[in-house]
């Protein structure tokens, strides 16, 4: 969670710098242009437009991370559509209000479409990458005679010694509660959670699966599942077998 929020904070800072009309070095494509080509654009306007688009994407990403499980599925579609619209908007505005016009007294300049395409493509690519990170993911659980190993997605792995498991429980009636630390996306819930029944506990689970395995351990409860109810039940029997 710290890593994700650090990235969001960094993007937020960059957005604010661009919104101030500075930081053109942060704009891909524009920062590698020759001085002559850069003079074809109103640098402050270009920075502010790019910063506005970046800030919107950053805020949407922050909302997804903050609300975690409570984010509805339709929000991911809205996120993807807005990223594309923002890129198109930047391309259009860069070709209009950011272009230095002839009636300003400047000599005629050719609009560099390639550069604007690079800027727009960079924003789309960044937005899609962040969307993929939040919308995909896989939790891998390996059971052996001595331990249970959980490999998280963009979150720390977790290991439980078999001797530390005091009780195991299978349930289809479970409320995750509120995440206090961790990483969640469109499909996964990972990290430290708190609810009325378990209190503070650790969760590694798929959102769409309503079956859960509750491991009561010496260090506190750990709740896990697989992608489907069938796979979760099979995992439950496998763990139960190692405890006998």
mmCIF file of C-alpha atoms in Angstrom:
data_model
loop_
_atom_site.group_PDB
_atom_site.id
_atom_site.type_symbol
_atom_site.label_atom_id
_atom_site.label_comp_id
_atom_site.label_asym_id
_atom_site.label_seq_id
_atom_site.Cartn_x
_atom_site.Cartn_y
_atom_site.Cartn_z
ATOM 1 C CA UNK A 1 0.000 0.000 0.000
ATOM 2 C CA UNK A 2 2.878 2.370 0.778
ATOM 3 C CA UNK A 3 4.369 1.789 -2.682
ATOM 4 C CA UNK A 4 1.063 2.439 -4.453
ATOM 5 C CA UNK A 5 0.341 5.599 -2.471
ATOM 6 C CA UNK A 6 3.922 6.797 -3.069
ATOM 7 C CA UNK A 7 3.379 6.475 -6.834
ATOM 8 C CA UNK A 8 0.031 8.270 -6.577
ATOM 9 C CA UNK A 9 1.639 11.055 -4.511
ATOM 10 C CA UNK A 10 4.472 11.419 -7.048
ATOM 11 C CA UNK A 11 1.981 11.659 -9.919
ATOM 12 C CA UNK A 12 0.018 14.226 -7.930
ATOM 13 C CA UNK A 13 3.107 16.357 -7.371
ATOM 14 C CA UNK A 14 4.023 16.180 -11.075
ATOM 15 C CA UNK A 15 0.453 17.183 -11.964
ATOM 16 C CA UNK A 16 0.608 20.244 -9.705
ATOM 17 C CA UNK A 17 3.961 21.284 -11.187
ATOM 18 C CA UNK A 18 2.513 21.063 -14.688
ATOM 19 C CA UNK A 19 -0.641 22.928 -13.643
ATOM 20 C CA UNK A 20 1.564 25.827 -12.509
ATOM 21 C CA UNK A 21 2.747 26.183 -16.110
ATOM 22 C CA UNK A 22 6.159 24.721 -15.373
ATOM 23 C CA UNK A 23 7.769 21.311 -15.665
ATOM 24 C CA UNK A 24 7.699 20.928 -19.447
ATOM 25 C CA UNK A 25 10.604 18.526 -19.030
ATOM 26 C CA UNK A 26 8.019 16.044 -17.709
ATOM 27 C CA UNK A 27 6.106 16.003 -21.011
ATOM 28 C CA UNK A 28 7.279 13.109 -23.166
ATOM 29 C CA UNK A 29 8.043 14.170 -26.730
ATOM 30 C CA UNK A 30 8.044 17.882 -26.027
ATOM 31 C CA UNK A 31 11.110 17.624 -23.788
ATOM 32 C CA UNK A 32 13.173 16.078 -26.614
ATOM 33 C CA UNK A 33 12.204 18.615 -29.296
ATOM 34 C CA UNK A 34 14.614 21.160 -30.655
ATOM 35 C CA UNK A 35 14.343 24.715 -29.353
ATOM 36 C CA UNK A 36 12.943 25.838 -32.692
ATOM 37 C CA UNK A 37 10.148 23.269 -32.596
ATOM 38 C CA UNK A 38 9.319 24.018 -28.964
ATOM 39 C CA UNK A 39 8.731 27.641 -29.929
ATOM 40 C CA UNK A 40 5.756 26.480 -31.990
ATOM 41 C CA UNK A 41 3.777 25.912 -28.772
ATOM 42 C CA UNK A 42 2.608 27.954 -25.832
ATOM 43 C CA UNK A 43 4.597 26.052 -23.217
ATOM 44 C CA UNK A 44 2.568 27.163 -20.198
ATOM 45 C CA UNK A 45 -0.744 26.203 -21.779
ATOM 46 C CA UNK A 46 0.644 22.838 -22.887
ATOM 47 C CA UNK A 47 1.902 22.164 -19.350
ATOM 48 C CA UNK A 48 -1.435 23.098 -17.780
ATOM 49 C CA UNK A 49 -3.475 20.975 -20.184
ATOM 50 C CA UNK A 50 -1.215 17.962 -19.687
ATOM 51 C CA UNK A 51 -1.225 18.539 -15.920
ATOM 52 C CA UNK A 52 -5.017 18.655 -15.825
ATOM 53 C CA UNK A 53 -5.293 15.328 -17.626
ATOM 54 C CA UNK A 54 -2.659 13.744 -15.408
ATOM 55 C CA UNK A 55 -4.332 15.050 -12.246
ATOM 56 C CA UNK A 56 -7.720 13.579 -13.226
ATOM 57 C CA UNK A 57 -6.153 10.163 -13.846
ATOM 58 C CA UNK A 58 -4.244 10.410 -10.552
ATOM 59 C CA UNK A 59 -7.402 11.281 -8.600
ATOM 60 C CA UNK A 60 -9.327 8.391 -10.182
ATOM 61 C CA UNK A 61 -6.501 6.019 -9.266
ATOM 62 C CA UNK A 62 -6.466 7.354 -5.699
ATOM 63 C CA UNK A 63 -10.222 6.768 -5.429
ATOM 64 C CA UNK A 64 -9.800 3.145 -6.550
ATOM 65 C CA UNK A 65 -7.054 2.533 -4.009
ATOM 66 C CA UNK A 66 -8.860 4.292 -1.164
ATOM 67 C CA UNK A 67 -12.216 2.575 -1.583
ATOM 68 C CA UNK A 68 -10.889 -0.852 -2.605
ATOM 69 C CA UNK A 69 -13.689 -3.425 -2.382
ATOM 70 C CA UNK A 70 -16.408 -0.789 -2.310
ATOM 71 C CA UNK A 71 -15.575 0.350 -5.862
ATOM 72 C CA UNK A 72 -18.366 -0.877 -8.198
ATOM 73 C CA UNK A 73 -17.428 -2.832 -11.339
ATOM 74 C CA UNK A 74 -18.698 -0.065 -13.644
ATOM 75 C CA UNK A 75 -16.059 2.302 -12.247
ATOM 76 C CA UNK A 76 -13.330 0.407 -14.126
ATOM 77 C CA UNK A 77 -15.136 1.016 -17.422
ATOM 78 C CA UNK A 78 -15.478 4.701 -16.561
ATOM 79 C CA UNK A 79 -11.768 4.802 -15.719
ATOM 80 C CA UNK A 80 -10.721 3.323 -19.085
ATOM 81 C CA UNK A 81 -13.089 5.576 -21.073
ATOM 82 C CA UNK A 82 -11.898 8.705 -19.272
ATOM 83 C CA UNK A 83 -8.235 7.869 -19.935
ATOM 84 C CA UNK A 84 -8.950 7.681 -23.667
ATOM 85 C CA UNK A 85 -11.073 10.853 -23.627
ATOM 86 C CA UNK A 86 -8.372 12.732 -21.738
ATOM 87 C CA UNK A 87 -5.763 11.720 -24.329
ATOM 88 C CA UNK A 88 -8.033 12.795 -27.200
ATOM 89 C CA UNK A 89 -8.804 16.050 -25.395
ATOM 90 C CA UNK A 90 -5.119 16.844 -24.947
ATOM 91 C CA UNK A 91 -4.495 16.161 -28.635
ATOM 92 C CA UNK A 92 -7.303 18.509 -29.695
ATOM 93 C CA UNK A 93 -6.409 21.296 -27.273
ATOM 94 C CA UNK A 94 -2.730 21.069 -28.170
ATOM 95 C CA UNK A 95 -3.688 21.583 -31.792
ATOM 96 C CA UNK A 96 -5.790 24.627 -30.984
ATOM 97 C CA UNK A 97 -5.187 26.774 -27.930
ATOM 98 C CA UNK A 98 -1.598 25.584 -27.392
ATOM 99 C CA UNK A 99 -0.514 26.384 -30.934
ATOM 100 C CA UNK A 100 1.021 29.811 -31.455
ATOM 101 C CA UNK A 101 -1.102 31.454 -34.110
ATOM 102 C CA UNK A 102 0.090 33.572 -36.995
ATOM 103 C CA UNK A 103 -1.868 36.626 -35.858
ATOM 104 C CA UNK A 104 0.319 36.908 -32.769
ATOM 105 C CA UNK A 105 3.142 38.286 -34.922
ATOM 106 C CA UNK A 106 5.108 35.062 -34.965
ATOM 107 C CA UNK A 107 6.196 33.546 -38.263
ATOM 108 C CA UNK A 108 4.176 30.669 -39.662
ATOM 109 C CA UNK A 109 4.938 27.419 -37.889
ATOM 110 C CA UNK A 110 4.005 23.878 -38.823
ATOM 111 C CA UNK A 111 2.111 21.876 -36.257
ATOM 112 C CA UNK A 112 4.106 18.852 -35.184
ATOM 113 C CA UNK A 113 1.476 16.087 -35.058
ATOM 114 C CA UNK A 114 4.010 13.407 -34.177
ATOM 115 C CA UNK A 115 4.947 15.127 -30.924
ATOM 116 C CA UNK A 116 1.329 15.550 -29.822
ATOM 117 C CA UNK A 117 0.660 11.906 -30.672
ATOM 118 C CA UNK A 118 3.585 10.903 -28.465
ATOM 119 C CA UNK A 119 2.242 13.025 -25.604
ATOM 120 C CA UNK A 120 -1.251 11.564 -25.953
ATOM 121 C CA UNK A 121 0.077 8.026 -26.342
ATOM 122 C CA UNK A 122 2.193 8.439 -23.200
ATOM 123 C CA UNK A 123 -0.855 9.437 -21.158
ATOM 124 C CA UNK A 124 -2.969 6.606 -22.585
ATOM 125 C CA UNK A 125 -0.182 4.097 -21.962
ATOM 126 C CA UNK A 126 0.332 5.283 -18.378
ATOM 127 C CA UNK A 127 -3.384 5.181 -17.670
ATOM 128 C CA UNK A 128 -3.815 1.728 -19.179
ATOM 129 C CA UNK A 129 -0.821 0.353 -17.270
ATOM 130 C CA UNK A 130 -2.275 1.624 -14.003
ATOM 131 C CA UNK A 131 -5.653 0.218 -14.979
ATOM 132 C CA UNK A 132 -4.153 -3.202 -15.744
ATOM 133 C CA UNK A 133 -2.274 -3.235 -12.437
ATOM 134 C CA UNK A 134 -5.491 -2.566 -10.544
ATOM 135 C CA UNK A 135 -7.785 -4.792 -12.617
ATOM 136 C CA UNK A 136 -5.679 -7.944 -12.950
ATOM 137 C CA UNK A 137 -3.822 -10.131 -10.520
ATOM 138 C CA UNK A 138 -3.359 -13.588 -9.136
ATOM 139 C CA UNK A 139 -2.912 -15.028 -5.667
ATOM 140 C CA UNK A 140 -0.894 -18.241 -5.495
ATOM 141 C CA UNK A 141 -1.202 -20.547 -2.485
ATOM 142 C CA UNK A 142 1.144 -23.482 -1.983
ATOM 143 C CA UNK A 143 0.540 -26.088 0.724
ATOM 144 C CA UNK A 144 3.277 -28.357 2.090
ATOM 145 C CA UNK A 145 3.631 -30.558 5.163
ATOM 146 C CA UNK A 146 5.308 -27.812 7.173
ATOM 147 C CA UNK A 147 3.909 -24.557 5.875
ATOM 148 C CA UNK A 148 1.385 -22.697 3.809
ATOM 149 C CA UNK A 149 2.853 -20.068 1.470
ATOM 150 C CA UNK A 150 0.769 -17.248 0.003
ATOM 151 C CA UNK A 151 2.168 -15.226 -2.872
ATOM 152 C CA UNK A 152 0.411 -11.887 -3.248
ATOM 153 C CA UNK A 153 0.028 -9.578 -6.227
ATOM 154 C CA UNK A 154 1.768 -6.226 -5.764
ATOM 155 C CA UNK A 155 1.687 -6.974 -2.075
ATOM 156 C CA UNK A 156 3.930 -8.828 0.370
ATOM 157 C CA UNK A 157 3.883 -12.623 0.503
ATOM 158 C CA UNK A 158 2.733 -14.435 3.619
ATOM 159 C CA UNK A 159 3.851 -17.680 5.237
ATOM 160 C CA UNK A 160 2.096 -19.728 7.911
ATOM 161 C CA UNK A 161 3.729 -22.638 9.663
ATOM 162 C CA UNK A 162 1.448 -25.656 9.916
ATOM 163 C CA UNK A 163 2.148 -25.922 13.634
ATOM 164 C CA UNK A 164 0.809 -22.378 14.108
ATOM 165 C CA UNK A 165 -2.629 -23.204 12.680
ATOM 166 C CA UNK A 166 -4.957 -23.863 15.600
ATOM 167 C CA UNK A 167 -8.214 -24.285 13.675
ATOM 168 C CA UNK A 168 -9.463 -24.193 10.086
ATOM 169 C CA UNK A 169 -12.938 -23.168 8.959
ATOM 170 C CA UNK A 170 -14.768 -23.139 5.607
ATOM 171 C CA UNK A 171 -17.530 -20.571 5.155
ATOM 172 C CA UNK A 172 -19.701 -18.939 2.525
ATOM 173 C CA UNK A 173 -20.967 -16.337 4.950
ATOM 174 C CA UNK A 174 -18.141 -13.857 5.402
ATOM 175 C CA UNK A 175 -17.862 -10.057 5.370
ATOM 176 C CA UNK A 176 -14.415 -8.653 4.634
ATOM 177 C CA UNK A 177 -15.024 -5.421 6.469
ATOM 178 C CA UNK A 178 -12.633 -2.487 6.050
ATOM 179 C CA UNK A 179 -9.101 -2.568 4.724
ATOM 180 C CA UNK A 180 -6.608 -0.849 7.035
ATOM 181 C CA UNK A 181 -3.488 -1.623 5.001
ATOM 182 C CA UNK A 182 -2.807 -3.473 1.778
ATOM 183 C CA UNK A 183 -3.529 -3.506 -1.945
ATOM 184 C CA UNK A 184 -6.890 -4.064 -3.605
ATOM 185 C CA UNK A 185 -8.044 -3.945 -7.190
ATOM 186 C CA UNK A 186 -10.981 -4.943 -9.341
ATOM 187 C CA UNK A 187 -10.518 -8.653 -8.597
ATOM 188 C CA UNK A 188 -8.400 -8.972 -5.439
ATOM 189 C CA UNK A 189 -8.442 -8.087 -1.756
ATOM 190 C CA UNK A 190 -5.069 -8.255 0.020
ATOM 191 C CA UNK A 191 -3.624 -6.949 3.247
ATOM 192 C CA UNK A 192 -4.780 -6.098 6.749
ATOM 193 C CA UNK A 193 -8.539 -5.889 7.278
ATOM 194 C CA UNK A 194 -10.898 -5.443 10.185
ATOM 195 C CA UNK A 195 -14.460 -6.688 10.689
ATOM 196 C CA UNK A 196 -16.813 -7.357 13.591
ATOM 197 C CA UNK A 197 -16.227 -11.119 13.769
ATOM 198 C CA UNK A 198 -12.453 -11.441 13.320
ATOM 199 C CA UNK A 199 -11.420 -8.019 14.478
ATOM 200 C CA UNK A 200 -8.044 -7.310 12.880
ATOM 201 C CA UNK A 201 -6.996 -10.054 10.481
ATOM 202 C CA UNK A 202 -5.071 -10.782 7.240
ATOM 203 C CA UNK A 203 -6.876 -11.337 3.945
ATOM 204 C CA UNK A 204 -5.764 -12.747 0.562
ATOM 205 C CA UNK A 205 -8.883 -13.301 -1.531
ATOM 206 C CA UNK A 206 -10.643 -13.029 -4.873
ATOM 207 C CA UNK A 207 -13.651 -10.685 -4.798
ATOM 208 C CA UNK A 208 -15.896 -12.793 -7.027
ATOM 209 C CA UNK A 209 -15.558 -15.956 -4.945
ATOM 210 C CA UNK A 210 -17.961 -16.043 -1.995
ATOM 211 C CA UNK A 211 -16.330 -19.065 -0.344
ATOM 212 C CA UNK A 212 -13.563 -18.489 2.216
ATOM 213 C CA UNK A 213 -11.139 -20.434 4.364
ATOM 214 C CA UNK A 214 -10.539 -18.959 7.812
ATOM 215 C CA UNK A 215 -7.279 -20.004 9.416
ATOM 216 C CA UNK A 216 -7.162 -19.336 13.141
ATOM 217 C CA UNK A 217 -3.448 -19.111 13.909
ATOM 218 C CA UNK A 218 -1.304 -18.185 16.888
ATOM 219 C CA UNK A 219 -0.601 -14.828 15.239
ATOM 220 C CA UNK A 220 -4.216 -14.056 14.404
ATOM 221 C CA UNK A 221 -6.781 -15.004 11.784
ATOM 222 C CA UNK A 222 -5.824 -15.357 8.121
ATOM 223 C CA UNK A 223 -8.586 -15.571 5.500
ATOM 224 C CA UNK A 224 -7.945 -16.938 1.998
ATOM 225 C CA UNK A 225 -9.769 -18.353 -1.006
ATOM 226 C CA UNK A 226 -9.321 -19.390 -4.627
ATOM 227 C CA UNK A 227 -11.015 -18.092 -7.784
ATOM 228 C CA UNK A 228 -13.993 -20.424 -7.452
ATOM 229 C CA UNK A 229 -15.979 -22.106 -4.691
ATOM 230 C CA UNK A 230 -14.871 -25.533 -5.974
ATOM 231 C CA UNK A 231 -11.172 -24.627 -5.913
ATOM 232 C CA UNK A 232 -11.542 -23.062 -2.463
ATOM 233 C CA UNK A 233 -13.186 -26.188 -1.099
ATOM 234 C CA UNK A 234 -10.425 -28.365 -2.577
ATOM 235 C CA UNK A 235 -7.814 -26.106 -0.970
ATOM 236 C CA UNK A 236 -9.643 -26.425 2.348
ATOM 237 C CA UNK A 237 -9.479 -30.240 2.213
ATOM 238 C CA UNK A 238 -5.804 -30.104 1.251
ATOM 239 C CA UNK A 239 -4.921 -27.882 4.217
ATOM 240 C CA UNK A 240 -7.112 -29.922 6.548
ATOM 241 C CA UNK A 241 -5.292 -33.067 5.472
ATOM 242 C CA UNK A 242 -1.887 -31.625 6.410
ATOM 243 C CA UNK A 243 -3.147 -30.765 9.882
ATOM 244 C CA UNK A 244 -4.143 -34.327 10.747
#
